[in-house]
Amino acid sequence: MEIQCPFQIVWEKTAATSFSEFIFQRIAKYGSNLAMVDTGTGKQWRYSELRVWSEMCAERLREMNVNPNSRVAVITSTTGQALFVHFACSIIGANAVCINGWNSIDELWQQVDLSESTHCVVENQFLSKVEDVRRKAIMRGGARIKVIKTLDEVLSDVRITVTPSGRKETRTTSSTPVTDEVNHVSVETPDASTVSLQKQDTENSEEETSESTADEAASIHNFSANHEQSMANRSPFLVFFSSGTTGLPKAIEITHKSLIVNMQQMSIPLFHPPTPKDRFLLALCIHHCFGTFSAYYALMNGATLITIPKYTPKALIEMIRDYKITHVHLTPPMLQTIAYDSYALEDITATLRSIVVSGAPLDSNIVKACRERIQIEDLREAYGMTELGGICTLSYYGCDRLNTVGVPLPGMLMKVVNWETKKLCAPHQPGQLLVSGPQVMPNFYKNPKATAELFDSSGFVKTGDAAYYDENGFIYIMDRIKDIIRYKGTLVCPSEVESILRSHPGIDDCAVVGRQDHVAGEVPAAFVVKNTAHPLLASAEVRQHVSGKIAQFKELRGGVYFISEIPRNICGKIMRRQLKQYWDRERTTTKQDAPNPQVTVVSKEKPRRSSTADSLKPARNNSKAARTKKSVQVSRS
């Protein structure tokens, strides 16, 4: 059967021709309420200033010869100022290409080239790196990047004049008037008498709620295809990149319509969106769809959006405490910080009311530990993919079900099909999750083959995720189908074994992958990050911990391997392909080059070289082990 939300909505009839026009119409009611605080620069903006700043940025982009359908690479980290460039591109009709500024030069070049970006707007800290990318493009015979400007330059009232070559530029005073209203105001360091953030007019906030209760109730009706057809602009607006867990990243186009629909879906009362009284922390990177959509979601509902300069576990806790945050969206590794790390959390429980987690599978043990530690009233998991146009499932506010990612958002249709027969699955029967909805991406950019492979014959997106659903329509994600281990024809979900491994006090983090075996096909193997309090943890103890808690066919027949950190992408997803390279290297090394069977603790100050460890090239991790003074070499015991 097909699964859908028990409540449906009639899409708002709007004359907006772009996402920027839609959101400016929605936020006009919030007036002088504080809209955004960039704690990295100490600047803040009120809702009445957002449109003026966006239009000023649009003028700067036009001076850079950005035209409708131009592609502007926005290369940033977590700064909320990137949103002005997004809105400016929407005003012009250009595409904003969202790129991670922390990428390597080769990765930046690959994404700029793949998206065919002609202009770049970058944070100051990434300027020299992007200049290297342009030089690399010229050396390869291409001169696609015409102009590179910093955020400070495009958010200025100083005119930009670009010569035909695009390399030499002069600047004159702009004729555009910039009123005092749009000048930045420094944010004082929060303390007991917090100034700027505490000055919001609560009376105005109460009057300027996103919709009245009556209006909200009236918006919940049966879904209407006619209203879907009346939705605004269907042309591309944002370009994101896939995670690359299955190969090279692909460019994903998100339309104006997709964003408008997704904001409406998430903002119905059933899901309890933030209000003008709330403070929403953006701890996520703005170049990822989860971070961008979270920022739009906060602004559309009138909350004060507060950005973090650079994410660290300590900074996350301090920001929630000092800025009295009420709502935050996180990835699972970020939630693990709140659940387990030894920071003083007493002060954050007074204000923090809602946490939504997405980006990677969430261990139920982390959820339980977090709820017990901070007694939060609302901790939910959402499910989404960039290809699906953002978030597509969410639990009701205060839902206490474990492991579920919630119900489909209004307008979304989902079904679970057997991955071999393709027949519909009954409740609690696992299969592949298929999704259809009004905000699903139209295509990968200039990649018709990948686009055709993504959709089935009925137009549903093949998510590649193993899932099941219950009688109430709640969705449960098991694992990526490609990551499921097939032991003698029996399926083993890595996340189930990982959940048991993480319950061991000596294990900080872990990952389970399938190792090729000529008899069984695949056998489960574990990569483990030790807790520094248990430096002598051995594989026999790990195996014993798992034994008896799971079926015998799920036991770790492939071995236990100790490493310093689990490689993850920016959303917290385990890069299992990178871990499997360990055995590729193992096959080509001689017996003398094989890993020492003894567990060796190595100081970070004087690291011991290990070809095995180097072959893994683990990504940055936020686990406790990654922040200690000791790390463990890749070894097997």
XYZ file of C-alpha atoms in Angstrom, residues 39-575:
537
model
C 27.926 35.453 15.764
C 31.117 35.081 13.742
C 31.034 38.719 12.628
C 28.888 40.186 15.396
C 26.288 41.461 12.900
C 22.518 41.209 13.054
C 19.555 41.995 10.839
C 15.886 42.623 11.492
C 13.148 41.159 9.311
C 12.453 44.561 7.800
C 16.078 44.637 6.548
C 16.299 41.245 4.831
C 14.691 42.299 1.554
C 16.698 45.537 1.313
C 19.991 43.704 1.838
C 19.022 41.018 -0.662
C 18.141 43.604 -3.316
C 21.414 45.426 -2.674
C 23.277 42.128 -3.107
C 21.338 41.503 -6.337
C 22.562 44.857 -7.656
C 26.163 43.911 -6.887
C 25.697 40.600 -8.684
C 24.268 42.340 -11.738
C 27.372 44.561 -11.755
C 29.361 41.309 -11.919
C 27.338 40.481 -15.057
C 25.245 37.836 -13.334
C 22.156 37.358 -15.509
C 19.093 35.113 -15.440
C 20.230 31.471 -15.604
C 23.808 32.374 -14.634
C 25.368 29.997 -12.138
C 26.909 31.571 -9.038
C 29.059 29.319 -6.867
C 28.456 30.302 -3.212
C 31.491 28.892 -1.395
C 30.994 29.184 2.355
C 30.909 27.306 5.665
C 28.260 28.166 8.287
C 27.733 31.896 7.803
C 24.136 33.029 7.466
C 25.231 35.867 5.169
C 25.207 33.341 2.327
C 21.392 33.516 2.478
C 21.515 37.059 1.054
C 23.341 35.709 -1.995
C 20.695 32.981 -2.352
C 17.891 35.549 -2.237
C 19.761 37.820 -4.652
C 20.144 34.974 -7.157
C 16.430 34.261 -6.818
C 15.610 37.926 -7.509
C 17.763 37.907 -10.656
C 16.678 34.448 -11.805
C 20.189 33.015 -11.460
C 21.152 29.696 -9.847
C 22.997 29.593 -6.519
C 25.427 26.656 -6.449
C 26.091 25.695 -2.818
C 29.658 24.474 -2.239
C 31.574 23.555 0.900
C 34.455 25.980 1.388
C 36.414 23.371 3.341
C 36.693 21.149 0.265
C 40.125 20.597 -1.229
C 41.151 22.569 -4.320
C 40.513 19.498 -6.481
C 37.049 19.011 -4.974
C 36.198 22.684 -5.458
C 37.344 22.550 -9.054
C 35.306 19.396 -9.677
C 32.085 20.932 -8.333
C 32.569 24.325 -9.987
C 33.265 22.582 -13.279
C 30.406 20.073 -12.925
C 27.887 22.830 -12.193
C 29.301 25.096 -14.921
C 29.500 28.025 -12.506
C 30.683 31.275 -14.073
C 30.830 33.495 -10.972
C 32.007 32.813 -7.420
C 31.062 34.469 -4.121
C 33.273 33.254 -1.273
C 33.983 33.820 2.373
C 37.240 35.707 2.885
C 38.942 32.673 4.411
C 38.487 30.690 1.171
C 39.457 33.418 -1.316
C 43.033 32.257 -1.994
C 41.844 28.678 -2.443
C 39.227 29.716 -5.001
C 41.800 31.818 -6.858
C 43.853 28.620 -7.122
C 40.793 26.900 -8.574
C 40.519 29.590 -11.259
C 44.215 29.236 -12.099
C 43.732 25.495 -12.352
C 40.812 26.015 -14.733
C 42.923 28.247 -16.964
C 45.748 25.688 -16.984
C 43.273 23.046 -18.131
C 42.225 25.192 -21.039
C 39.044 26.569 -19.565
C 38.231 30.069 -18.353
C 34.707 29.465 -17.131
C 35.107 31.380 -13.839
C 34.730 35.007 -14.882
C 34.552 36.863 -11.568
C 35.378 36.029 -7.956
C 34.109 38.258 -5.158
C 33.937 37.967 -1.382
C 30.775 38.110 0.701
C 31.882 41.467 2.060
C 32.085 42.906 -1.447
C 28.660 41.747 -2.608
C 27.074 42.848 0.678
C 28.349 46.384 0.285
C 26.960 49.681 -1.020
C 30.138 50.123 -3.108
C 29.601 49.541 -6.816
C 31.559 46.782 -8.564
C 32.894 47.486 -12.074
C 34.241 44.510 -13.991
C 36.417 44.821 -17.096
C 35.687 42.532 -20.076
C 38.498 40.192 -19.003
C 36.881 39.837 -15.621
C 40.266 40.097 -13.893
C 40.852 43.778 -13.223
C 38.158 45.554 -11.311
C 37.547 49.045 -10.055
C 35.056 50.141 -7.459
C 33.060 53.325 -7.127
C 30.386 54.508 -4.805
C 27.023 53.004 -5.669
C 24.103 55.224 -6.497
C 21.865 52.888 -4.547
C 20.855 54.551 -1.302
C 21.481 52.473 1.777
C 19.416 53.731 4.648
C 20.399 53.700 8.271
C 17.839 50.956 8.727
C 20.063 48.411 7.020
C 23.265 49.160 8.909
C 24.612 46.275 10.921
C 24.375 46.362 14.696
C 27.003 44.671 16.827
C 25.778 41.863 19.022
C 26.996 42.110 22.572
C 28.395 39.047 24.279
C 25.481 37.239 25.896
C 25.339 37.288 29.641
C 22.746 37.490 32.369
C 21.548 40.788 30.940
C 21.638 39.837 27.260
C 21.031 43.006 25.291
C 20.217 42.620 21.604
C 18.527 39.252 21.730
C 16.507 40.109 24.802
C 15.103 43.301 23.259
C 12.570 41.628 21.014
C 9.135 43.035 21.560
C 7.209 40.081 22.932
C 3.917 41.840 22.390
C 4.681 42.252 18.704
C 5.813 38.637 18.565
C 2.477 37.503 19.894
C 0.623 39.630 17.356
C 2.867 38.688 14.445
C 2.627 34.910 14.597
C 2.960 33.075 11.315
C -0.754 32.345 11.098
C -3.705 32.515 13.420
C -5.027 29.288 14.865
C -8.094 29.564 12.687
C -6.023 30.142 9.567
C -3.804 27.174 10.403
C -6.756 24.887 10.928
C -8.299 26.071 7.673
C -5.146 25.141 5.750
C -5.486 21.436 6.508
C -7.592 19.888 3.744
C -7.427 17.155 1.176
C -4.556 17.423 -1.270
C -5.513 19.036 -4.555
C -3.584 18.476 -7.762
C -5.128 21.643 -9.205
C -3.457 23.739 -6.533
C -0.183 21.969 -7.181
C -0.386 23.083 -10.792
C -0.860 26.684 -9.655
C 2.419 26.677 -7.746
C 5.039 29.263 -8.611
C 8.184 29.063 -10.681
C 9.369 25.568 -11.618
C 12.778 26.685 -12.898
C 15.966 25.670 -11.014
C 17.095 27.887 -8.152
C 19.587 26.042 -5.940
C 22.190 23.447 -6.880
C 23.509 21.023 -4.260
C 25.798 18.027 -4.568
C 25.095 14.432 -3.583
C 27.138 12.949 -0.745
C 29.327 10.861 -3.042
C 28.992 7.714 -0.907
C 28.392 5.649 -4.072
C 30.775 7.468 -6.416
C 31.520 10.981 -7.578
C 29.076 13.687 -6.359
C 26.259 14.605 -8.736
C 24.785 18.102 -9.175
C 21.175 18.228 -7.947
C 18.848 21.021 -9.056
C 16.191 22.307 -6.629
C 13.427 24.474 -8.091
C 11.688 27.519 -6.612
C 8.526 25.413 -6.417
C 10.276 22.633 -4.449
C 11.353 25.068 -1.755
C 7.967 26.762 -1.513
C 6.225 23.408 -1.135
C 8.690 22.049 1.426
C 8.443 25.161 3.596
C 4.656 24.875 3.617
C 4.777 21.157 4.380
C 7.009 21.541 7.428
C 5.201 24.612 8.761
C 1.756 23.140 9.430
C 0.713 23.064 13.131
C 0.939 19.254 13.225
C 4.751 19.552 13.219
C 4.889 22.530 15.602
C 7.189 24.941 13.731
C 9.105 27.644 15.628
C 7.407 30.973 16.360
C 8.587 34.612 16.560
C 9.312 34.005 20.249
C 11.865 31.289 19.479
C 15.604 31.300 18.824
C 16.790 28.820 16.248
C 20.457 27.752 16.181
C 21.950 26.945 12.777
C 24.793 24.584 13.655
C 24.704 22.981 10.205
C 26.697 24.042 7.161
C 24.800 26.405 4.884
C 26.108 24.684 1.741
C 24.232 21.452 2.579
C 20.515 21.180 1.852
C 19.651 20.295 5.478
C 21.400 23.450 6.704
C 19.966 25.718 4.000
C 16.412 24.439 4.389
C 16.649 24.707 8.195
C 17.646 28.368 7.883
C 14.762 29.125 5.502
C 12.374 27.228 7.816
C 13.371 29.337 10.821
C 13.031 32.633 8.947
C 9.733 31.740 7.302
C 8.194 31.143 10.741
C 9.577 34.327 12.307
C 12.170 32.851 14.663
C 15.524 34.502 15.328
C 18.161 32.588 13.353
C 21.533 32.404 15.108
C 24.544 31.037 13.222
C 27.586 29.400 14.769
C 31.023 30.626 13.527
C 32.534 27.158 13.381
C 31.082 23.978 14.768
C 32.822 22.263 17.657
C 31.104 20.194 20.364
C 31.996 22.784 22.980
C 30.780 25.668 20.790
C 27.442 23.907 20.270
C 26.788 23.664 24.015
C 27.983 27.218 24.673
C 25.792 28.676 21.911
C 22.676 26.895 23.186
C 23.396 28.121 26.712
C 24.540 31.689 26.018
C 21.924 32.555 23.386
C 19.091 30.701 25.158
C 18.330 28.591 22.089
C 14.879 26.966 21.919
C 15.104 25.050 18.602
C 18.005 23.361 16.821
C 18.482 20.953 13.903
C 21.425 18.551 14.243
C 23.142 15.551 12.682
C 23.570 12.331 14.754
C 27.231 13.023 15.709
C 26.156 16.446 17.015
C 23.406 14.876 19.112
C 25.940 12.403 20.465
C 27.802 15.397 21.902
C 24.764 16.356 23.962
C 24.074 12.747 24.943
C 27.520 11.690 26.147
C 30.184 14.387 26.288
C 31.239 15.702 29.663
C 30.149 19.317 29.230
C 27.979 21.055 31.805
C 24.499 20.834 30.342
C 22.427 22.127 33.235
C 21.985 25.580 31.709
C 20.693 24.404 28.306
C 17.725 22.511 29.707
C 16.014 25.738 30.789
C 15.319 26.944 27.223
C 15.995 24.134 24.716
C 12.647 22.604 23.774
C 13.011 21.002 20.350
C 15.706 19.040 18.526
C 15.233 17.599 15.039
C 17.923 15.194 13.826
C 18.582 14.141 10.238
C 21.387 13.448 7.771
C 22.294 9.909 8.843
C 20.798 6.950 10.752
C 20.294 7.723 14.439
C 21.127 5.134 17.096
C 18.250 4.669 19.555
C 20.791 4.417 22.396
C 21.844 8.021 21.685
C 18.202 9.138 21.739
C 17.584 7.440 25.098
C 20.754 8.870 26.621
C 19.928 12.385 25.403
C 16.382 12.278 26.723
C 17.571 11.040 30.094
C 20.326 13.632 30.324
C 18.508 16.836 29.395
C 14.837 15.851 29.776
C 13.897 17.526 26.488
C 10.215 17.527 25.553
C 10.696 17.170 21.795
C 13.416 15.064 20.169
C 12.541 13.823 16.681
C 14.239 12.286 13.693
C 13.458 13.432 10.153
C 14.233 11.776 6.840
C 15.200 13.469 3.642
C 17.462 13.435 0.630
C 18.678 16.275 -1.516
C 17.143 14.437 -4.482
C 13.780 14.513 -2.681
C 13.850 18.292 -2.352
C 14.666 18.353 1.362
C 12.877 16.850 4.351
C 10.075 14.434 3.416
C 9.145 12.739 6.715
C 8.835 14.104 10.246
C 7.269 12.947 13.510
C 4.583 14.889 15.327
C 5.781 17.313 17.981
C 6.685 15.451 21.184
C 6.533 12.006 19.539
C 8.235 9.495 21.839
C 8.540 6.614 19.364
C 12.098 5.334 18.986
C 13.774 4.586 15.654
C 11.043 6.124 13.489
C 11.674 9.012 11.106
C 8.008 9.954 11.344
C 5.212 10.127 8.799
C 5.328 11.459 5.228
C 4.854 15.202 4.926
C 1.572 16.324 3.332
C 1.582 15.709 -0.408
C 4.245 12.984 -0.227
C 3.469 9.429 -1.301
C 5.675 6.573 -0.118
C 5.712 2.835 -0.556
C 7.974 -0.026 0.439
C 8.631 -2.669 -2.208
C 10.455 -5.972 -2.088
C 13.924 -5.318 -3.491
C 13.771 -8.432 -5.654
C 10.141 -8.926 -6.713
C 9.249 -5.178 -6.595
C 5.885 -6.082 -5.040
C 4.394 -3.876 -2.322
C 5.345 -4.872 1.207
C 2.876 -5.216 4.069
C 3.476 -3.388 7.395
C 6.694 -4.441 9.167
C 8.048 -6.165 6.030
C 11.395 -4.668 4.968
C 12.012 -3.489 1.449
C 13.227 -0.476 -0.524
C 11.601 2.874 0.233
C 10.187 4.667 -2.822
C 9.069 8.309 -2.656
C 7.015 10.633 -4.831
C 5.953 14.203 -4.171
C 5.587 17.730 -5.524
C 9.052 18.854 -4.404
C 11.131 15.968 -5.788
C 14.025 17.174 -7.935
C 13.406 17.182 -11.702
C 16.814 15.782 -12.648
C 20.523 15.629 -12.016
C 22.238 18.431 -13.894
C 23.339 17.174 -17.315
C 23.320 13.563 -16.163
C 20.359 11.846 -17.867
C 21.706 8.364 -17.160
C 21.810 8.917 -13.385
C 18.387 10.599 -13.536
C 16.854 7.617 -15.344
C 18.361 5.227 -12.795
C 16.925 7.231 -9.889
C 13.243 6.930 -10.888
C 11.142 3.804 -11.311
C 8.603 3.307 -14.099
C 5.835 5.031 -12.098
C 7.903 8.141 -11.307
C 8.839 7.233 -7.728
C 12.376 7.937 -6.519
C 14.311 4.800 -5.594
C 15.924 5.988 -2.366
C 18.274 3.028 -1.978
C 17.252 2.794 1.689
C 15.924 -0.363 3.329
C 12.853 0.502 5.383
C 9.512 -0.684 6.707
C 6.355 0.978 8.014
C 3.802 0.236 10.713
C 0.014 0.225 10.765
C -0.051 3.923 11.722
C 2.004 5.026 8.727
C 5.269 5.667 10.610
C 8.405 4.997 8.561
C 11.449 3.146 9.948
C 14.780 3.344 8.113
C 17.002 0.293 8.514
C 20.127 0.866 6.399
C 21.321 1.655 2.926
C 20.562 -1.387 0.786
C 24.089 -1.399 -0.601
C 25.444 -1.561 2.970
C 23.363 -4.557 4.076
C 25.557 -7.619 4.575
C 24.461 -10.854 2.912
C 25.720 -13.751 5.029
C 24.881 -17.058 3.308
C 21.839 -15.374 1.764
C 20.628 -13.978 5.117
C 20.510 -10.199 5.524
C 22.442 -8.467 8.317
C 21.800 -4.760 8.978
C 25.030 -3.041 10.091
C 23.164 -0.469 12.186
C 21.703 -3.192 14.416
C 25.154 -4.592 15.239
C 26.593 -1.091 15.642
C 23.908 -0.209 18.176
C 24.990 -3.133 20.362
C 28.677 -2.306 19.958
C 28.125 1.301 21.076
C 26.579 0.087 24.322
C 30.024 -1.185 25.412
C 31.616 1.390 27.774
C 34.980 1.011 26.066
C 33.725 1.857 22.567
C 33.389 5.476 21.478
C 32.374 4.818 17.893
C 32.144 1.945 15.463
C 31.161 0.823 11.989
C 30.188 -2.607 10.700
C 30.859 -3.558 7.079
C 30.691 -6.712 5.030
C 33.954 -8.526 4.293
C 34.118 -10.826 1.298
C 34.238 -14.516 2.177
C 34.522 -17.342 -0.359
C 32.187 -19.599 1.661
C 29.576 -17.274 3.185
C 29.645 -14.560 0.543
C 30.029 -11.799 3.153
C 30.749 -11.813 6.879
C 30.259 -8.906 9.327
C 33.416 -7.106 10.431
C 33.705 -4.215 12.890
C 35.917 -1.126 12.927
C 36.083 0.203 16.469
C 37.245 3.435 18.102
C 38.341 2.767 21.666
C 37.503 4.932 24.618
C 40.759 6.173 26.177
C 39.578 4.789 29.508
C 39.830 1.293 27.986
C 43.137 1.275 26.059
C 43.552 -2.501 26.412
C 40.208 -3.381 24.888
C 40.756 -6.462 22.717
C 38.793 -7.995 19.869
C 37.883 -11.018 21.988
C 36.090 -8.768 24.477
C 34.268 -6.971 21.669
C 33.141 -10.272 20.176
C 32.014 -11.505 23.584
C 30.009 -8.319 24.124
C 28.100 -8.889 20.895
C 27.659 -12.635 21.301
C 24.304 -13.628 22.750
C 22.738 -10.207 22.085
C 22.148 -10.920 18.397
C 21.529 -13.975 16.236
C 24.583 -16.106 15.533
C 24.645 -15.276 11.827
C 25.132 -11.586 12.738
C 28.266 -12.135 14.838
C 31.575 -10.560 13.868
C 33.085 -13.382 11.850
C 35.002 -10.900 9.727
C 37.090 -9.643 12.661
C 37.467 -6.533 14.799
C 39.766 -3.695 13.698
C 40.772 -0.769 15.913
C 41.169 2.656 14.308
C 41.502 6.226 15.579
C 38.228 7.504 14.077
C 35.382 6.409 11.836
C 35.387 8.198 8.455
C 32.139 10.125 7.997
C 30.808 12.705 5.584
C 29.511 16.113 6.622
C 26.097 14.712 7.625
C 27.583 11.992 9.800
C 27.081 9.125 7.336
C 29.713 6.425 7.629
C 31.951 6.207 4.567
